[in-house]
């Protein structure tokens, strides 16, 4: 049965692979599942037809047969659960990988998003310059602990898993700042994720939507 995702027809990230269809594309590439993409305008996202798939009128969604899902984390988990390659077979290792997926979305991402949202909505206010260091120190707290856990390991818990896929996805959102570079093992971890052939294919496909198929350099060569 065909898998169909939804994604931005014109992503505001200009093809940098930061929108949330990217982890879903990446997961499908890792497990070798072909998929189609339905591109949506901002207007179409808010229409009843799309809201039947996504109550909040957002991307991404996932459809296969009579199953429709929303929320990138849940979709990545579903893909990892149904196909070999993103979750270990050993049940304890599998549970730990799921913990890392959750840590990425519930523990590391919130301060990253808060800084992003402040940059978008509060720049130019009287309090922004004072608030930014506080927001960045909250991110550093998480990065410091994550870097301490990772040490010189390749991935968070043994083999590459959906936990790494989600964590690399979250850390990529720091690409425009120097925060990641303060933690060289995390910067190298993100680069390892981005170097995976499955990531490269997913990145190229989402970039092609933005450029209309024009060839550009892959992420670590072109980003920022
Ligand atoms: N928790 C949901 C999930 O993980 O699936 C969040 C989904 C979500 O935020 N979707 C966004 C959306 O549909 C697109 S990805 N927004 C339209 C709307 O809410 O009306 C978020 C995103 C947007 C832009 C950038 N960027 O420009 O860098 C990065 C990420």
Coordinates of N, CA and C and ligand atoms in Angstrom, one line a residue:
X1 N 0.8 -1.2 0.0 CA 0.0 0.0 0.0 C 0.9 1.3 0.0
X2 N 0.5 2.2 -0.8 CA 1.3 3.4 -0.9 C 1.3 4.3 0.3
X3 N 2.5 4.8 0.7 CA 2.6 5.7 1.8 C 2.5 7.1 1.2
X4 N 1.7 8.0 1.8 CA 1.7 9.4 1.3 C 1.9 10.3 2.5
X5 N 2.8 11.2 2.3 CA 3.1 12.2 3.3 C 2.6 13.6 2.8
X6 N 2.4 14.5 3.8 CA 2.1 15.9 3.3 C 3.3 16.7 3.8
X7 N 3.6 17.7 3.0 CA 4.7 18.7 3.2 C 4.4 20.0 2.7
X8 N 5.2 21.0 3.1 CA 4.9 22.4 2.6 C 5.2 22.4 1.1
X9 N 4.3 23.1 0.3 CA 4.6 23.3 -1.1 C 5.7 24.3 -1.2
X10 N 5.8 25.3 -0.3 CA 6.9 26.3 -0.2 C 7.3 26.4 1.2
X11 N 8.4 25.6 1.6 CA 8.8 25.6 3.0 C 9.5 26.9 3.3
X12 N 9.1 27.5 4.5 CA 9.7 28.7 4.9 C 11.2 28.5 5.2
X13 N 11.7 27.3 5.4 CA 13.1 27.1 5.6 C 13.9 27.1 4.4
X14 N 13.3 27.3 3.2 CA 13.9 27.4 1.9 C 14.8 26.2 1.6
X15 N 14.2 25.0 2.0 CA 14.9 23.8 1.6 C 16.0 23.3 2.5
X16 N 16.1 23.9 3.7 CA 17.2 23.5 4.6 C 16.8 22.2 5.4
X17 N 15.7 21.6 5.1 CA 15.3 20.4 5.7 C 15.0 20.5 7.2
X18 N 14.4 21.7 7.6 CA 14.1 21.9 9.0 C 12.6 21.7 9.3
X19 N 11.8 21.6 8.3 CA 10.4 21.4 8.5 C 10.2 19.9 8.9
X20 N 9.1 19.6 9.5 CA 8.9 18.3 10.1 C 8.6 17.1 9.2
X21 N 8.5 17.4 7.9 CA 8.4 16.2 7.1 C 9.8 15.6 6.9
X22 N 10.8 16.3 7.3 CA 12.2 15.8 7.1 C 12.5 14.6 7.9
X23 N 12.2 14.5 9.2 CA 12.5 13.3 9.9 C 11.6 12.1 9.4
X24 N 10.4 12.4 8.9 CA 9.6 11.3 8.4 C 10.2 10.8 7.1
X25 N 10.6 11.7 6.2 CA 11.2 11.3 5.0 C 12.5 10.4 5.3
X26 N 13.3 11.0 6.3 CA 14.5 10.3 6.6 C 14.3 8.9 7.2
X27 N 13.2 8.8 8.0 CA 12.9 7.4 8.6 C 12.5 6.5 7.5
X28 N 11.7 7.0 6.5 CA 11.3 6.1 5.4 C 12.5 5.7 4.6
X29 N 13.4 6.6 4.4 CA 14.6 6.2 3.6 C 15.5 5.2 4.4
X30 N 15.6 5.4 5.7 CA 16.4 4.4 6.5 C 15.8 3.0 6.4
X31 N 14.5 2.9 6.3 CA 13.9 1.5 6.3 C 13.6 1.1 4.9
X32 N 13.9 1.9 3.9 CA 13.8 1.5 2.5 C 12.3 1.4 2.0
X33 N 11.5 2.3 2.6 CA 10.1 2.3 2.1 C 9.8 3.5 1.2
X34 N 9.3 3.2 0.0 CA 9.0 4.3 -1.0 C 7.8 5.1 -0.5
X35 N 7.7 6.3 -0.9 CA 6.6 7.1 -0.4 C 6.3 8.2 -1.5
X36 N 5.1 8.7 -1.4 CA 4.7 9.9 -2.2 C 4.5 11.0 -1.3
X37 N 4.6 12.2 -1.9 CA 4.4 13.4 -1.1 C 3.3 14.3 -1.7
X38 N 2.3 14.7 -0.9 CA 1.3 15.7 -1.4 C 1.7 17.0 -0.8
X39 N 1.9 18.0 -1.7 CA 2.4 19.3 -1.2 C 1.2 20.2 -1.0
X40 N 1.3 21.0 0.1 CA 0.2 21.8 0.5 C 0.6 23.2 0.7
X41 N -0.3 24.1 0.3 CA -0.2 25.5 0.6 C -0.6 25.8 2.0
X42 N -0.3 27.0 2.6 CA -0.8 27.3 4.0 C -2.3 27.3 4.0
X43 N -2.9 27.7 2.9 CA -4.4 27.8 2.9 C -4.9 26.4 2.9
X44 N -4.4 25.5 2.1 CA -4.9 24.1 2.0 C -4.8 23.4 3.3
X45 N -3.7 23.7 4.1 CA -3.5 23.1 5.4 C -4.6 23.3 6.4
X46 N -5.3 24.5 6.2 CA -6.3 24.8 7.2 C -7.7 24.4 6.7
X47 N -7.8 23.8 5.5 CA -9.1 23.5 5.0 C -9.6 22.2 5.6
X48 N -10.9 22.0 5.6 CA -11.5 20.8 6.2 C -10.9 19.5 5.7
X49 N -10.6 19.4 4.5 CA -10.1 18.1 3.9 C -8.8 17.7 4.6
X50 N -7.9 18.7 4.9 CA -6.6 18.4 5.5 C -6.8 18.3 7.0
X51 N -7.7 19.1 7.6 CA -8.0 18.9 9.1 C -8.6 17.6 9.4
X52 N -9.2 16.9 8.5 CA -9.6 15.5 8.8 C -8.5 14.6 9.1
X53 N -7.3 15.0 8.5 CA -6.1 14.2 8.7 C -5.3 14.7 9.9
X54 N -5.3 16.1 10.0 CA -4.5 16.7 11.0 C -5.4 17.8 11.8
X55 N -5.7 17.5 13.0 CA -6.7 18.4 13.7 C -6.2 19.8 13.8
X56 N -4.8 20.0 13.8 CA -4.3 21.3 14.0 C -3.9 22.0 12.7
X57 N -4.2 21.3 11.6 CA -4.0 21.9 10.3 C -2.6 22.2 9.9
X58 N -1.7 21.2 10.2 CA -0.3 21.3 10.0 C 0.2 20.2 9.1
X59 N 1.5 20.3 8.8 CA 2.2 19.1 8.2 C 3.2 18.6 9.2
X60 N 3.7 17.4 9.2 CA 3.4 16.4 8.2 C 2.2 15.5 8.6
X61 N 1.6 14.8 7.6 CA 0.7 13.7 7.9 C 1.3 12.5 7.2
X62 N 0.7 11.3 7.6 CA 1.1 10.1 7.0 C -0.1 9.3 6.7
X63 N -0.3 8.8 5.5 CA -1.4 7.9 5.1 C -0.9 6.7 4.5
X64 N -1.5 5.6 4.9 CA -1.2 4.3 4.3 C -2.5 3.4 4.5
X65 N -3.1 3.1 3.3 CA -4.4 2.4 3.4 C -5.4 3.2 4.3
X66 N -6.0 2.5 5.3 CA -7.0 3.2 6.1 C -6.4 3.9 7.3
X67 N -5.1 3.9 7.4 CA -4.4 4.6 8.6 C -4.0 6.0 8.2
X68 N -4.4 6.9 9.0 CA -3.9 8.3 8.9 C -3.3 8.8 10.2
X69 N -2.1 9.3 10.2 CA -1.4 9.7 11.4 C -0.9 11.2 11.2
X70 N -0.8 11.9 12.4 CA -0.1 13.2 12.4 C 0.8 13.1 13.6
X71 N 1.7 14.2 13.7 CA 2.8 14.3 14.7 C 4.0 13.5 14.2
X72 N 5.0 14.3 13.9 CA 6.2 13.7 13.3 C 6.8 12.6 14.2
X73 N 6.8 12.8 15.5 CA 7.4 11.8 16.4 C 6.6 10.5 16.4
X74 N 5.3 10.6 16.4 CA 4.4 9.4 16.3 C 4.6 8.7 15.0
X75 N 4.7 9.5 13.9 CA 4.9 8.9 12.6 C 6.2 8.1 12.5
X76 N 7.3 8.8 13.0 CA 8.6 8.1 13.0 C 8.5 6.8 13.8
X77 N 7.9 6.9 15.0 CA 7.8 5.7 15.8 C 7.0 4.6 15.0
X78 N 5.9 5.0 14.4 CA 5.1 4.0 13.6 C 6.0 3.3 12.6
X79 N 6.8 4.1 11.8 CA 7.6 3.6 10.8 C 8.7 2.6 11.4
X80 N 9.3 3.1 12.5 CA 10.3 2.3 13.2 C 9.8 1.0 13.7
X81 N 8.5 1.1 14.2 CA 7.9 -0.1 14.8 C 7.5 -1.1 13.7
X82 N 7.1 -0.7 12.6 CA 6.7 -1.6 11.5 C 7.7 -2.2 10.6
X83 N 8.9 -1.5 10.6 CA 10.0 -1.9 9.7 C 11.3 -2.1 10.4
X84 N 12.1 -3.0 9.9 CA 13.4 -3.2 10.5 C 14.4 -2.1 10.2
X85 N 15.2 -1.7 11.1 CA 16.3 -0.7 10.8 C 16.4 0.4 11.8
X86 N 15.3 0.8 12.5 CA 15.3 2.0 13.3 C 15.1 1.7 14.8
X87 N 14.8 0.5 15.1 CA 14.6 0.1 16.5 C 15.3 -1.3 16.7
X88 N 16.1 -1.4 17.8 CA 16.7 -2.7 18.0 C 15.7 -3.8 18.3
X89 N 16.1 -5.1 18.0 CA 15.2 -6.2 18.2 C 15.1 -6.5 19.7
X90 N 16.3 -6.4 20.4 CA 16.3 -6.6 21.9 C 15.3 -5.7 22.6
X91 N 14.4 -6.2 23.4 CA 13.3 -5.4 23.9 C 13.7 -4.2 24.8
X92 N 14.8 -4.5 25.6 CA 15.3 -3.4 26.5 C 16.0 -2.3 25.7
X93 N 16.7 -2.7 24.7 CA 17.4 -1.7 23.9 C 16.4 -0.9 23.1
X94 N 15.3 -1.6 22.7 CA 14.2 -1.0 21.9 C 13.6 0.1 22.8
X95 N 13.3 -0.3 24.1 CA 12.7 0.7 25.0 C 13.6 1.9 25.3
X96 N 14.9 1.6 25.3 CA 15.8 2.7 25.5 C 15.8 3.7 24.3
X97 N 15.8 3.1 23.1 CA 15.8 3.9 21.9 C 14.5 4.8 21.9
X98 N 13.4 4.2 22.4 CA 12.1 5.0 22.4 C 12.3 6.2 23.5
X99 N 13.0 5.9 24.6 CA 13.3 6.9 25.6 C 14.0 8.1 24.9
X100 N 15.0 7.7 24.0 CA 15.8 8.8 23.4 C 14.9 9.6 22.4
X101 N 14.0 8.9 21.8 CA 13.0 9.7 20.9 C 12.3 10.7 21.7
X102 N 11.8 10.2 22.9 CA 11.0 11.1 23.7 C 11.9 12.2 24.3
X103 N 13.1 11.9 24.7 CA 14.1 12.9 25.2 C 14.3 14.0 24.2
X104 N 14.4 13.6 22.9 CA 14.7 14.6 21.8 C 13.5 15.6 21.8
X105 N 12.3 15.0 21.8 CA 11.1 15.9 21.6 C 10.6 16.6 22.8
X106 N 10.8 15.9 24.0 CA 10.2 16.5 25.2 C 11.2 17.2 26.1
X107 N 12.5 16.8 26.0 CA 13.5 17.4 26.9 C 14.5 18.4 26.2
X108 N 14.9 18.0 25.0 CA 15.9 18.9 24.3 C 15.2 19.9 23.4
X109 N 14.1 19.5 22.8 CA 13.5 20.4 21.8 C 12.9 21.7 22.4
X110 N 12.2 21.5 23.6 CA 11.5 22.7 24.1 C 12.3 24.0 24.2
X111 N 13.5 23.9 24.8 CA 14.3 25.2 24.9 C 14.8 25.6 23.5
X112 N 15.0 24.7 22.6 CA 15.5 25.1 21.3 C 14.4 25.8 20.6
X113 N 13.1 25.4 20.7 CA 12.0 26.0 20.1 C 11.7 27.4 20.7
X114 N 11.9 27.4 22.0 CA 11.6 28.7 22.7 C 12.6 29.8 22.2
X115 N 13.8 29.5 22.0 CA 14.8 30.5 21.5 C 14.4 30.9 20.1
X116 N 14.0 29.9 19.3 CA 13.6 30.1 17.9 C 12.4 31.1 17.9
X117 N 11.4 30.7 18.7 CA 10.2 31.5 18.7 C 10.5 33.0 19.2
X118 N 11.4 33.1 20.2 CA 11.8 34.5 20.6 C 12.5 35.2 19.5
X119 N 13.3 34.6 18.8 CA 14.0 35.3 17.7 C 13.0 35.7 16.6
X120 N 12.0 34.9 16.4 CA 11.0 35.3 15.4 C 10.0 36.4 15.8
X121 N 9.7 36.3 17.1 CA 8.6 37.2 17.5 C 9.0 38.4 18.5
X122 N 10.2 38.3 19.1 CA 10.5 39.2 20.1 C 11.7 40.1 19.8
X123 N 12.4 39.8 18.6 CA 13.5 40.7 18.3 C 13.0 42.1 18.1
X124 N 13.7 43.1 18.6 CA 13.3 44.5 18.5 C 12.5 44.9 19.8
X125 N 12.2 44.0 20.7 CA 11.5 44.4 21.9 C 12.6 44.8 22.9
X126 N 12.1 45.5 24.0 CA 13.1 46.0 25.0 C 13.7 44.9 25.8
X127 N 13.0 43.7 25.9 CA 13.5 42.7 26.7 C 14.4 41.6 26.0
X128 N 14.3 41.6 24.7 CA 14.9 40.5 23.9 C 16.4 40.3 24.3
X129 N 17.2 41.4 24.3 CA 18.6 41.2 24.5 C 18.9 40.6 25.9
X130 N 18.0 40.9 26.9 CA 18.2 40.3 28.2 C 17.8 38.9 28.3
X131 N 16.7 38.6 27.5 CA 16.1 37.3 27.6 C 16.9 36.2 26.8
X132 N 17.6 36.6 25.7 CA 18.3 35.7 24.9 C 19.3 34.8 25.6
X133 N 20.2 35.5 26.5 CA 21.2 34.7 27.2 C 20.6 33.7 28.1
X134 N 19.4 34.0 28.7 CA 18.7 33.1 29.6 C 18.2 31.9 28.7
X135 N 17.6 32.2 27.6 CA 17.1 31.1 26.7 C 18.3 30.2 26.3
X136 N 19.4 30.8 25.9 CA 20.6 30.1 25.5 C 21.2 29.2 26.6
X137 N 21.1 29.8 27.8 CA 21.7 29.0 28.9 C 20.8 27.7 29.2
X138 N 19.5 27.8 28.9 CA 18.7 26.6 29.1 C 19.0 25.6 28.1
X139 N 19.3 26.0 26.8 CA 19.7 25.1 25.8 C 21.1 24.4 26.2
X140 N 22.0 25.3 26.6 CA 23.4 24.8 27.0 C 23.3 23.7 28.1
X141 N 22.4 23.9 29.0 CA 22.2 22.9 30.1 C 21.9 21.5 29.5
X142 N 21.0 21.5 28.5 CA 20.6 20.2 27.9 C 21.8 19.7 27.0
X143 N 22.4 20.6 26.3 CA 23.5 20.2 25.4 C 24.6 19.6 26.2
X144 N 24.9 20.3 27.3 CA 26.0 19.8 28.2 C 25.8 18.4 28.7
X145 N 24.5 18.1 29.1 CA 24.2 16.8 29.6 C 24.2 15.8 28.5
X146 N 23.7 16.2 27.3 CA 23.7 15.3 26.2 C 25.1 15.0 25.7
X147 N 25.9 16.0 25.7 CA 27.3 15.8 25.3 C 28.0 14.9 26.3
X148 N 27.7 15.0 27.5 CA 28.3 14.2 28.6 C 27.9 12.7 28.4
X149 N 26.7 12.5 28.0 CA 26.2 11.2 27.8 C 26.8 10.6 26.6
X150 N 26.9 11.3 25.5 CA 27.4 10.8 24.2 C 28.9 10.5 24.3
X151 N 29.6 11.4 25.0 CA 31.1 11.2 25.1 C 31.6 11.0 23.7
X152 N 32.5 10.0 23.5 CA 33.0 9.8 22.2 C 32.3 8.6 21.4
X153 N 31.1 8.3 21.9 CA 30.4 7.2 21.2 C 29.8 7.8 19.9
X154 N 29.5 6.8 19.0 CA 29.0 7.2 17.7 C 27.5 7.7 17.8
X155 N 26.7 6.9 18.5 CA 25.3 7.1 18.6 C 24.9 7.0 20.1
X156 N 23.7 7.4 20.4 CA 23.3 7.6 21.8 C 23.3 6.3 22.6
X157 N 22.9 5.2 22.0 CA 22.8 3.9 22.7 C 23.1 2.8 21.7
X158 N 24.3 2.5 21.5 CA 24.7 1.4 20.5 C 24.5 1.8 19.1
X159 N 23.7 0.9 18.4 CA 23.5 1.2 16.9 C 22.6 2.4 16.7
X160 N 22.8 3.1 15.5 CA 21.9 4.2 15.1 C 20.4 3.7 15.3
X161 N 19.6 4.6 15.8 CA 18.2 4.2 16.0 C 17.3 5.4 15.8
X162 N 16.0 5.2 15.9 CA 15.0 6.3 15.8 C 15.3 7.4 16.8
X163 N 15.9 7.0 17.9 CA 16.3 8.0 19.0 C 17.3 9.0 18.4
X164 N 18.3 8.4 17.7 CA 19.3 9.3 17.1 C 18.7 10.2 16.0
X165 N 17.8 9.5 15.2 CA 17.2 10.3 14.1 C 16.4 11.5 14.6
X166 N 15.7 11.3 15.7 CA 15.0 12.4 16.3 C 15.9 13.5 16.9
X167 N 16.9 12.9 17.6 CA 17.9 13.9 18.3 C 18.6 14.7 17.3
X168 N 19.1 14.1 16.3 CA 19.9 14.8 15.2 C 18.9 15.9 14.6
X169 N 17.7 15.5 14.4 CA 16.7 16.4 13.8 C 16.5 17.6 14.7
X170 N 16.4 17.4 16.0 CA 16.2 18.5 16.9 C 17.5 19.4 16.9
X171 N 18.7 18.8 17.0 CA 19.9 19.6 17.1 C 20.2 20.4 15.8
X172 N 19.7 19.9 14.7 CA 19.9 20.6 13.4 C 19.2 22.0 13.5
X173 N 18.2 22.1 14.3 CA 17.5 23.4 14.4 C 18.4 24.5 15.0
X174 N 19.6 24.1 15.6 CA 20.5 25.0 16.2 C 21.6 25.4 15.2
X175 N 21.4 25.0 13.9 CA 22.4 25.2 12.9 C 22.8 26.6 12.7
X176 N 21.9 27.6 12.9 CA 22.2 29.0 12.6 C 22.9 29.6 13.8
X177 N 23.1 28.9 14.9 CA 23.7 29.5 16.1 C 25.1 28.9 16.3
X178 N 25.9 29.4 17.3 CA 27.1 28.8 17.5 C 27.0 27.8 18.7
X179 N 25.8 27.6 19.2 CA 25.6 26.8 20.4 C 26.2 25.4 20.2
X180 N 25.9 24.8 19.0 CA 26.3 23.4 18.8 C 27.8 23.3 18.7
X181 N 28.4 24.3 18.2 CA 29.9 24.3 18.1 C 30.6 24.3 19.4
X182 N 29.9 24.8 20.5 CA 30.5 24.7 21.8 C 30.7 23.3 22.3
X183 N 30.0 22.4 21.6 CA 30.0 21.0 22.0 C 30.5 20.1 20.8
X184 N 31.8 20.1 20.6 CA 32.3 19.4 19.4 C 31.8 18.0 19.2
X185 N 31.6 17.2 20.2 CA 31.1 15.9 20.0 C 29.7 15.9 19.5
X186 N 28.9 16.9 19.9 CA 27.5 17.0 19.4 C 27.5 17.4 17.9
X187 N 28.4 18.4 17.6 CA 28.5 18.9 16.2 C 28.9 17.7 15.3
X188 N 29.8 16.9 15.8 CA 30.3 15.7 15.0 C 29.1 14.7 14.9
X189 N 28.4 14.6 16.0 CA 27.2 13.6 16.0 C 26.2 14.0 14.9
X190 N 25.9 15.3 14.9 CA 24.9 15.8 13.9 C 25.5 15.6 12.5
X191 N 26.8 15.9 12.3 CA 27.4 15.7 11.0 C 27.3 14.2 10.6
X192 N 27.5 13.3 11.5 CA 27.4 11.8 11.2 C 26.0 11.5 10.8
X193 N 25.0 12.1 11.5 CA 23.6 11.8 11.0 C 23.4 12.3 9.6
X194 N 23.8 13.6 9.4 CA 23.6 14.2 8.1 C 24.4 13.4 7.0
X195 N 25.4 12.7 7.3 CA 26.2 12.0 6.3 C 25.6 10.7 5.9
X196 N 24.6 10.2 6.7 CA 24.0 8.9 6.3 C 23.3 9.0 4.9
X197 N 23.5 8.0 4.1 CA 22.9 8.1 2.8 C 21.4 8.3 2.8
X198 N 20.7 7.7 3.8 CA 19.2 7.9 3.9 C 18.9 9.4 4.2
X199 N 19.7 10.0 5.0 CA 19.5 11.5 5.3 C 19.7 12.2 4.0
X200 N 20.7 11.9 3.3 CA 21.1 12.7 2.1 C 20.0 12.6 1.0
X201 N 19.4 11.4 0.9 CA 18.3 11.2 -0.1 C 17.1 12.0 0.4
X202 N 16.8 11.9 1.7 CA 15.6 12.7 2.2 C 15.8 14.2 2.0
X203 N 17.0 14.6 2.3 CA 17.3 16.0 2.2 C 17.2 16.5 0.7
X204 N 17.8 15.7 -0.2 CA 17.7 16.1 -1.6 C 16.3 16.2 -2.1
X205 N 15.5 15.2 -1.6 CA 14.1 15.2 -2.1 C 13.3 16.4 -1.6
X206 N 13.5 16.8 -0.3 CA 12.8 18.0 0.2 C 13.3 19.3 -0.5
X207 N 14.7 19.3 -0.7 CA 15.3 20.5 -1.3 C 14.7 20.6 -2.8
X208 N 14.5 19.5 -3.4 CA 14.0 19.6 -4.8 C 12.7 20.2 -4.9
X209 N 11.9 20.1 -3.8 CA 10.6 20.7 -3.8 C 10.8 22.2 -3.8
X210 N 11.8 22.7 -3.0 CA 12.0 24.1 -3.0 C 12.6 24.7 -4.2
X211 N 13.6 24.0 -4.7 CA 14.4 24.5 -5.9 C 13.7 24.2 -7.2
X212 N 12.7 23.3 -7.1 CA 12.0 22.9 -8.4 C 12.9 21.9 -9.1
X213 N 13.8 21.2 -8.4 CA 14.6 20.2 -9.0 C 16.0 20.6 -9.3
X214 N 16.4 21.9 -9.0 CA 17.7 22.4 -9.3 C 18.7 21.7 -8.3
X215 N 19.9 21.3 -8.7 CA 20.9 20.7 -7.9 C 21.6 21.7 -7.0
X216 N 21.6 21.4 -5.7 CA 22.4 22.2 -4.8 C 23.2 21.3 -3.9
X217 N 24.2 21.9 -3.1 CA 25.0 21.1 -2.3 C 24.3 20.5 -1.1
X218 N 24.6 19.3 -0.7 CA 24.0 18.7 0.5 C 24.3 19.5 1.8
X219 N 23.6 19.2 2.9 CA 23.6 20.0 4.1 C 25.0 20.5 4.6
X220 N 25.8 19.6 5.1 CA 27.0 20.2 5.8 C 27.9 21.0 5.0
X221 N 27.8 20.9 3.6 CA 28.5 21.7 2.8 C 27.9 23.1 2.6
X222 N 26.5 23.1 2.7 CA 25.8 24.4 2.3 C 25.2 25.1 3.4
X223 N 25.0 24.4 4.6 CA 24.2 25.0 5.6 C 24.9 26.2 6.3
X224 N 24.2 27.2 6.5 CA 24.7 28.5 7.2 C 25.9 29.1 6.6
Ligands
LIG1 N1 4.4 18.7 16.8 C1 4.1 18.7 15.4 C2 4.9 17.6 14.7 O1 6.0 17.3 15.2 O2 4.5 17.1 13.7 C3 4.4 20.1 14.9 C4 4.0 20.2 13.4 C5 4.4 21.6 12.9 O3 4.9 22.4 13.6 N2 4.2 21.7 11.6 C6 4.6 23.0 11.0 C7 3.3 23.6 10.3 O4 2.6 22.8 9.7 C8 5.6 22.8 9.9 S1 7.1 22.2 10.5 N3 3.2 24.9 10.4 C9 2.1 25.5 9.7 C10 1.0 26.0 10.7 O5 1.1 25.6 11.9 O6 0.1 26.7 10.2 C11 7.7 23.5 11.6 C12 8.7 24.4 11.0 C13 8.4 25.4 10.2 C14 9.3 26.2 9.6 C15 10.7 26.0 9.8 N4 11.7 26.8 9.3 O7 11.3 27.7 8.5 O8 12.9 26.6 9.6 C16 11.0 24.9 10.7 C17 10.1 24.1 11.2

